[in-house]
CSV table of C-alpha atoms in Angstrom, one decimal:
chain,number,residue,atom,x,y,z
A,1,UNK,CA,-72.6,-32.7,-17.2
A,2,UNK,CA,-74.7,-32.3,-14.0
A,3,UNK,CA,-76.4,-29.4,-15.7
A,4,UNK,CA,-79.8,-30.3,-14.3
A,5,UNK,CA,-78.7,-31.0,-10.7
A,6,UNK,CA,-80.3,-28.4,-8.3
A,7,UNK,CA,-77.8,-26.2,-6.6
A,8,UNK,CA,-75.1,-26.5,-9.2
A,9,UNK,CA,-73.7,-23.7,-11.3
A,10,UNK,CA,-71.6,-23.8,-14.5
A,11,UNK,CA,-68.1,-22.4,-14.0
A,12,UNK,CA,-66.4,-23.5,-17.3
A,13,UNK,CA,-66.8,-25.4,-20.6
A,14,UNK,CA,-63.9,-27.6,-21.7
A,15,UNK,CA,-64.0,-29.5,-25.0
A,16,UNK,CA,-67.7,-28.8,-25.2
A,17,UNK,CA,-68.3,-30.3,-21.8
A,18,UNK,CA,-69.9,-28.2,-19.1
A,19,UNK,CA,-68.0,-28.1,-15.8
A,20,UNK,CA,-70.6,-27.5,-13.0
A,21,UNK,CA,-69.9,-27.1,-9.3
A,22,UNK,CA,-72.4,-28.2,-6.7
A,23,UNK,CA,-72.8,-26.1,-3.5
A,24,UNK,CA,-71.7,-29.2,-1.5
A,25,UNK,CA,-68.2,-28.8,-3.0
A,26,UNK,CA,-67.9,-25.6,-1.0
A,27,UNK,CA,-68.7,-27.5,2.2
A,28,UNK,CA,-66.2,-30.2,1.4
A,29,UNK,CA,-63.6,-27.5,0.5
A,30,UNK,CA,-63.9,-25.9,3.9
A,31,UNK,CA,-63.9,-29.3,5.6
A,32,UNK,CA,-60.6,-30.2,3.9
A,33,UNK,CA,-59.0,-26.8,4.6
A,34,UNK,CA,-60.0,-27.0,8.2
A,35,UNK,CA,-58.7,-30.5,8.7
A,36,UNK,CA,-55.4,-29.9,6.9
A,37,UNK,CA,-54.7,-26.6,8.6
A,38,UNK,CA,-55.8,-27.6,12.1
A,39,UNK,CA,-54.5,-31.2,12.2
A,40,UNK,CA,-52.3,-32.6,9.4
A,41,UNK,CA,-49.9,-29.8,8.5
A,42,UNK,CA,-49.4,-28.5,12.1
A,43,UNK,CA,-48.4,-32.0,13.1
A,44,UNK,CA,-46.0,-32.5,10.1
A,45,UNK,CA,-44.6,-29.0,10.0
A,46,UNK,CA,-44.9,-27.4,13.4
A,47,UNK,CA,-42.5,-24.6,12.5
A,48,UNK,CA,-44.8,-23.2,9.9
A,49,UNK,CA,-46.7,-20.0,10.7
A,50,UNK,CA,-50.5,-20.1,10.9
A,51,UNK,CA,-50.8,-18.1,7.7
A,52,UNK,CA,-48.5,-20.4,5.8
A,53,UNK,CA,-50.3,-23.5,7.1
A,54,UNK,CA,-53.7,-22.0,6.0
A,55,UNK,CA,-52.4,-21.1,2.5
A,56,UNK,CA,-50.8,-24.5,1.9
A,57,UNK,CA,-54.0,-26.2,3.1
A,58,UNK,CA,-56.2,-24.1,0.8
A,59,UNK,CA,-53.9,-24.8,-2.2
A,60,UNK,CA,-53.9,-28.6,-1.4
A,61,UNK,CA,-57.7,-28.6,-1.3
A,62,UNK,CA,-57.8,-26.8,-4.6
A,63,UNK,CA,-55.4,-29.2,-6.2
A,64,UNK,CA,-57.4,-32.1,-4.9
A,65,UNK,CA,-60.6,-30.7,-6.6
A,66,UNK,CA,-58.6,-30.0,-9.8
A,67,UNK,CA,-57.5,-33.7,-9.9
A,68,UNK,CA,-61.1,-34.8,-9.4
A,69,UNK,CA,-62.2,-32.6,-12.3
A,70,UNK,CA,-59.4,-33.8,-14.5
A,71,UNK,CA,-60.3,-37.4,-13.7
A,72,UNK,CA,-64.0,-37.0,-14.4
A,73,UNK,CA,-63.2,-35.0,-17.5
A,74,UNK,CA,-61.1,-37.9,-18.8
A,75,UNK,CA,-64.0,-40.2,-18.3
A,76,UNK,CA,-66.3,-37.9,-20.2
A,77,UNK,CA,-64.0,-37.5,-23.1
A,78,UNK,CA,-63.4,-41.2,-23.4
A,79,UNK,CA,-67.2,-41.8,-23.2
A,80,UNK,CA,-67.9,-39.3,-25.9
A,81,UNK,CA,-65.1,-40.6,-28.1
A,82,UNK,CA,-66.7,-44.1,-28.0
A,83,UNK,CA,-70.2,-42.8,-28.0
A,84,UNK,CA,-70.9,-44.2,-24.6
A,85,UNK,CA,-73.7,-42.7,-22.3
A,86,UNK,CA,-72.8,-41.4,-18.9
A,87,UNK,CA,-76.2,-40.6,-17.7
A,88,UNK,CA,-76.2,-43.6,-15.3
A,89,UNK,CA,-73.6,-41.7,-13.2
A,90,UNK,CA,-76.2,-39.2,-12.1
A,91,UNK,CA,-78.7,-42.0,-11.7
A,92,UNK,CA,-76.5,-43.8,-9.2
A,93,UNK,CA,-75.9,-40.5,-7.3
A,94,UNK,CA,-79.6,-39.9,-7.2
A,95,UNK,CA,-80.4,-43.4,-5.9
A,96,UNK,CA,-77.6,-43.1,-3.3
A,97,UNK,CA,-78.9,-39.8,-2.1
A,98,UNK,CA,-82.4,-41.1,-1.7
A,99,UNK,CA,-81.4,-43.8,0.8
A,100,UNK,CA,-83.8,-43.3,3.7
A,101,UNK,CA,-81.3,-42.3,6.4
A,102,UNK,CA,-79.7,-39.1,7.7
A,103,UNK,CA,-77.8,-37.1,6.4
A,104,UNK,CA,-78.9,-38.0,2.9
A,105,UNK,CA,-81.9,-36.4,1.3
A,106,UNK,CA,-83.8,-39.7,1.6
A,107,UNK,CA,-83.4,-39.4,5.3
A,108,UNK,CA,-85.0,-36.0,5.4
A,109,UNK,CA,-87.9,-37.3,3.3
A,110,UNK,CA,-88.3,-40.2,5.7
A,111,UNK,CA,-88.2,-37.9,8.7
A,112,UNK,CA,-90.8,-35.6,7.1
A,113,UNK,CA,-93.1,-38.5,6.5
A,114,UNK,CA,-92.8,-40.0,10.0
A,115,UNK,CA,-93.2,-36.5,11.5
A,116,UNK,CA,-96.4,-36.0,9.5
A,117,UNK,CA,-97.8,-39.3,10.6
A,118,UNK,CA,-96.8,-39.2,14.3
A,119,UNK,CA,-96.6,-35.5,14.9
A,120,UNK,CA,-93.4,-36.3,16.9
A,121,UNK,CA,-90.3,-34.6,15.4
A,122,UNK,CA,-88.0,-36.2,17.9
A,123,UNK,CA,-89.1,-39.7,17.1
A,124,UNK,CA,-88.9,-39.0,13.4
A,125,UNK,CA,-85.4,-37.6,13.7
A,126,UNK,CA,-84.2,-40.7,15.7
A,127,UNK,CA,-85.6,-43.1,13.2
A,128,UNK,CA,-84.1,-41.3,10.2
A,129,UNK,CA,-80.7,-41.0,12.0
A,130,UNK,CA,-80.8,-44.7,12.9
A,131,UNK,CA,-81.5,-45.5,9.3
A,132,UNK,CA,-78.5,-43.4,8.4
A,133,UNK,CA,-76.3,-45.3,10.8
A,134,UNK,CA,-77.5,-48.6,9.4
A,135,UNK,CA,-76.7,-47.5,5.9
A,136,UNK,CA,-73.3,-46.2,7.0
A,137,UNK,CA,-72.5,-49.6,8.6
A,138,UNK,CA,-73.4,-51.3,5.3
A,139,UNK,CA,-71.2,-49.0,3.3
A,140,UNK,CA,-68.3,-49.6,5.7
A,141,UNK,CA,-68.8,-53.3,5.5
A,142,UNK,CA,-68.8,-53.1,1.7
A,143,UNK,CA,-65.4,-51.3,2.0
A,144,UNK,CA,-64.1,-54.1,4.2
A,145,UNK,CA,-65.3,-56.7,1.6
A,146,UNK,CA,-63.4,-54.8,-1.1
A,147,UNK,CA,-60.2,-54.7,1.0
A,148,UNK,CA,-60.2,-58.4,1.7
A,149,UNK,CA,-61.8,-59.6,-1.5
A,150,UNK,CA,-64.9,-61.0,0.2
A,151,UNK,CA,-67.6,-61.7,-2.4
A,152,UNK,CA,-66.4,-58.8,-4.5
A,153,UNK,CA,-63.0,-58.5,-6.4
A,154,UNK,CA,-60.3,-57.3,-4.1
A,155,UNK,CA,-59.5,-53.5,-4.4
A,156,UNK,CA,-57.9,-51.8,-1.4
A,157,UNK,CA,-58.3,-48.3,-2.9
A,158,UNK,CA,-62.1,-48.8,-3.4
A,159,UNK,CA,-62.3,-50.4,0.0
A,160,UNK,CA,-60.6,-47.5,1.8
A,161,UNK,CA,-62.9,-45.1,-0.2
A,162,UNK,CA,-66.0,-46.9,0.9
A,163,UNK,CA,-64.7,-47.0,4.4
A,164,UNK,CA,-64.2,-43.3,4.6
A,165,UNK,CA,-67.7,-42.7,3.1
A,166,UNK,CA,-69.2,-45.0,5.7
A,167,UNK,CA,-67.3,-43.3,8.5
A,168,UNK,CA,-68.4,-39.8,7.5
A,169,UNK,CA,-72.0,-40.9,7.1
A,170,UNK,CA,-72.0,-42.6,10.5
A,171,UNK,CA,-70.6,-39.4,12.1
A,172,UNK,CA,-73.2,-37.2,10.4
A,173,UNK,CA,-76.1,-39.6,11.5
A,174,UNK,CA,-74.7,-39.8,15.0
A,175,UNK,CA,-74.5,-36.0,15.1
A,176,UNK,CA,-78.2,-35.7,14.2
A,177,UNK,CA,-79.0,-38.1,17.1
A,178,UNK,CA,-76.9,-36.1,19.5
A,179,UNK,CA,-78.5,-32.8,18.4
A,180,UNK,CA,-82.0,-34.3,18.9
A,181,UNK,CA,-81.1,-35.7,22.3
A,182,UNK,CA,-79.8,-32.3,23.5
A,183,UNK,CA,-82.8,-30.5,22.1
A,184,UNK,CA,-85.1,-32.8,24.0
A,185,UNK,CA,-83.1,-32.5,27.2
A,186,UNK,CA,-82.9,-28.7,27.2
A,187,UNK,CA,-86.5,-28.2,26.1
A,188,UNK,CA,-87.6,-24.6,26.4
A,189,UNK,CA,-84.7,-23.5,28.7
A,190,UNK,CA,-83.3,-20.0,28.2
A,191,UNK,CA,-79.8,-18.6,28.5
A,192,UNK,CA,-80.6,-16.1,31.4
A,193,UNK,CA,-80.8,-18.6,34.3
A,194,UNK,CA,-77.5,-20.2,33.4
A,195,UNK,CA,-75.5,-17.1,32.6
A,196,UNK,CA,-73.3,-15.4,35.2
A,197,UNK,CA,-73.0,-11.7,35.8
A,198,UNK,CA,-70.0,-12.1,38.1
A,199,UNK,CA,-67.1,-12.2,35.5
A,200,UNK,CA,-63.8,-10.5,34.9
A,201,UNK,CA,-63.1,-8.3,32.0
A,202,UNK,CA,-60.4,-5.9,30.8
A,203,UNK,CA,-60.6,-2.5,29.0
A,204,UNK,CA,-58.8,-1.8,25.7
A,205,UNK,CA,-55.3,-0.4,26.1
A,206,UNK,CA,-54.3,-2.8,28.8
A,207,UNK,CA,-51.0,-4.6,27.9
A,208,UNK,CA,-50.9,-8.4,27.4
A,209,UNK,CA,-48.4,-8.8,30.3
A,210,UNK,CA,-50.8,-7.1,32.8
A,211,UNK,CA,-53.7,-9.4,31.7
A,212,UNK,CA,-51.5,-12.5,32.2
A,213,UNK,CA,-50.2,-11.3,35.6
A,214,UNK,CA,-53.5,-10.0,37.0
A,215,UNK,CA,-56.2,-12.3,35.5
A,216,UNK,CA,-54.9,-15.3,33.7
A,217,UNK,CA,-52.4,-16.7,36.2
A,218,UNK,CA,-54.1,-16.0,39.6
A,219,UNK,CA,-57.6,-16.8,38.4
A,220,UNK,CA,-56.9,-19.4,35.7
A,221,UNK,CA,-59.1,-17.6,33.2
A,222,UNK,CA,-59.0,-19.0,29.6
A,223,UNK,CA,-61.1,-16.2,28.0
A,224,UNK,CA,-61.6,-12.6,29.0
A,225,UNK,CA,-64.1,-10.1,27.5
A,226,UNK,CA,-62.6,-6.8,26.4
A,227,UNK,CA,-65.1,-4.1,27.1
A,228,UNK,CA,-65.3,-0.3,26.8
A,229,UNK,CA,-67.8,0.9,29.4
A,230,UNK,CA,-70.4,-1.8,29.1
A,231,UNK,CA,-69.9,-2.4,25.4
A,232,UNK,CA,-68.3,-5.6,24.2
A,233,UNK,CA,-65.5,-5.0,21.8
A,234,UNK,CA,-63.8,-8.3,21.7
A,235,UNK,CA,-62.6,-11.4,23.6
A,236,UNK,CA,-59.0,-12.4,24.4
A,237,UNK,CA,-58.2,-16.1,25.0
A,238,UNK,CA,-55.2,-18.1,26.0
A,239,UNK,CA,-54.6,-18.9,22.4
A,240,UNK,CA,-54.5,-15.2,21.5
A,241,UNK,CA,-52.0,-14.5,24.3
A,242,UNK,CA,-49.7,-17.4,23.2
A,243,UNK,CA,-49.2,-15.6,19.9
A,244,UNK,CA,-47.3,-12.8,21.6
A,245,UNK,CA,-43.6,-13.3,22.4
A,246,UNK,CA,-42.8,-12.8,26.0
A,247,UNK,CA,-40.5,-9.9,25.3
A,248,UNK,CA,-43.4,-8.0,23.8
A,249,UNK,CA,-45.9,-8.5,26.6
A,250,UNK,CA,-45.3,-5.1,28.0
A,251,UNK,CA,-45.9,-3.3,24.7
A,252,UNK,CA,-48.7,-5.2,23.1
A,253,UNK,CA,-52.3,-4.0,24.0
A,254,UNK,CA,-55.0,-6.6,24.2
A,255,UNK,CA,-56.9,-5.2,21.2
A,256,UNK,CA,-54.1,-6.1,18.9
A,257,UNK,CA,-54.5,-9.8,19.5
A,258,UNK,CA,-58.1,-10.2,20.6
A,259,UNK,CA,-60.9,-11.6,18.5
A,260,UNK,CA,-63.1,-8.6,17.7
A,261,UNK,CA,-66.8,-8.6,18.6
A,262,UNK,CA,-67.8,-8.8,14.9
A,263,UNK,CA,-66.2,-12.3,14.7
A,264,UNK,CA,-67.6,-13.6,18.0
A,265,UNK,CA,-70.5,-15.9,18.5
A,266,UNK,CA,-72.8,-14.3,21.1
A,267,UNK,CA,-76.1,-14.9,22.7
A,268,UNK,CA,-78.8,-12.8,24.4
A,269,UNK,CA,-80.4,-13.6,27.8
A,270,UNK,CA,-83.7,-14.5,26.0
A,271,UNK,CA,-82.1,-16.9,23.6
A,272,UNK,CA,-83.1,-20.6,23.8
A,273,UNK,CA,-80.4,-22.7,25.4
A,274,UNK,CA,-80.5,-24.9,22.3
A,275,UNK,CA,-79.2,-21.9,20.3
A,276,UNK,CA,-76.3,-21.5,22.7
A,277,UNK,CA,-75.5,-25.2,22.3
A,278,UNK,CA,-75.3,-24.8,18.5
A,279,UNK,CA,-73.0,-21.8,18.9
A,280,UNK,CA,-70.8,-23.8,21.3
A,281,UNK,CA,-70.7,-26.5,18.7
A,282,UNK,CA,-68.9,-24.3,16.2
A,283,UNK,CA,-66.3,-22.8,18.6
A,284,UNK,CA,-63.8,-24.1,21.1
A,285,UNK,CA,-64.3,-21.0,23.4
A,286,UNK,CA,-65.0,-21.8,27.0
A,287,UNK,CA,-67.7,-19.1,27.2
A,288,UNK,CA,-70.1,-17.1,25.1
A,289,UNK,CA,-70.6,-13.4,25.8
A,290,UNK,CA,-74.3,-12.6,26.6
A,291,UNK,CA,-75.2,-9.3,24.9
A,292,UNK,CA,-78.4,-7.3,25.2
A,293,UNK,CA,-79.0,-4.0,23.3
A,294,UNK,CA,-75.3,-3.9,22.5
A,295,UNK,CA,-74.3,-4.2,26.2
A,296,UNK,CA,-72.4,-7.1,27.8
A,297,UNK,CA,-74.7,-8.3,30.5
A,298,UNK,CA,-73.0,-11.6,31.4
A,299,UNK,CA,-71.2,-14.6,30.1
A,300,UNK,CA,-72.4,-18.2,29.6
A,301,UNK,CA,-69.8,-20.8,30.5
A,302,UNK,CA,-69.6,-24.0,28.6
A,303,UNK,CA,-69.2,-25.9,31.9
A,304,UNK,CA,-72.5,-24.5,33.2
A,305,UNK,CA,-74.3,-25.7,30.1
A,306,UNK,CA,-72.7,-29.1,30.3
A,307,UNK,CA,-73.6,-29.4,34.0
A,308,UNK,CA,-77.2,-28.4,33.3
A,309,UNK,CA,-77.5,-31.0,30.5
A,310,UNK,CA,-76.1,-33.7,32.6
A,311,UNK,CA,-78.5,-32.9,35.5
A,312,UNK,CA,-81.5,-32.8,33.1
A,313,UNK,CA,-80.5,-36.2,31.7
A,314,UNK,CA,-80.4,-37.6,35.3
A,315,UNK,CA,-83.9,-36.4,36.1
A,316,UNK,CA,-85.5,-36.7,32.7
A,317,UNK,CA,-88.1,-39.4,32.1
A,318,UNK,CA,-86.7,-42.5,30.4
A,319,UNK,CA,-88.7,-41.8,27.3
A,320,UNK,CA,-86.9,-38.5,26.7
A,321,UNK,CA,-83.4,-39.9,26.8
């Protein structure tokens, strides 16, 4: 089952049927865990610790995948019992994935073809992304048709499923458009002109209470680099400080609750601004440390990048928007 699909590996064999996992399942697993741990469970059970929320979210995602495997295994066993072929399942998936619109593989093929013809990557990306949005709209409309029994037999479950698929495809295609728009706006800009060297930091060993009293409250700082000499060793944020009970502010050093340098997204002065935008896209931090040769030479504020992008959009030629 799925033995010939690129990117899949066999993890088990049950009743003579190969169980293969495609790499995309890993992406979906992390997506589920993130959404459950950051949104659903915290809203439903705010008293849970972050560790418990994460564990329960991971177990929930694993149980979801186990139910999918059990469901598909049942289909395969019944099909084998009655000597029915199931090869058409892979065929449908292949046809679906070749639809010419982002984020599907067919969209990437379409972009490559248009790029090769026009030598314009931006235009090729926009066309492929619009194709993805069109297909997503059709999938969503198909879901609505199922829910209300329009043309097709009524099935609320299938309708909701198609609706979710359409929603995620639309978001992915829209994200591609957004990335292309930002890339065209920032062009060849570098980090250096937008970074600031006038920033506040704190050395290790300073207590949380002192940081709150001297930096956070009077200066309204949301993230503060922790440095030893000129070496970045971490970053402490409002979220980190909130984890410390007030009666422990005077005895908890910042390095106990900071995010260590090894886990931080950083940039260098010579990095393209587009790279910084990508890093901001995967973190909610208000700034990125700017590091050169292991030394902290500045910080890049999210607000500075947003302001630059907006200004460029205002002065950019109409064709680049």
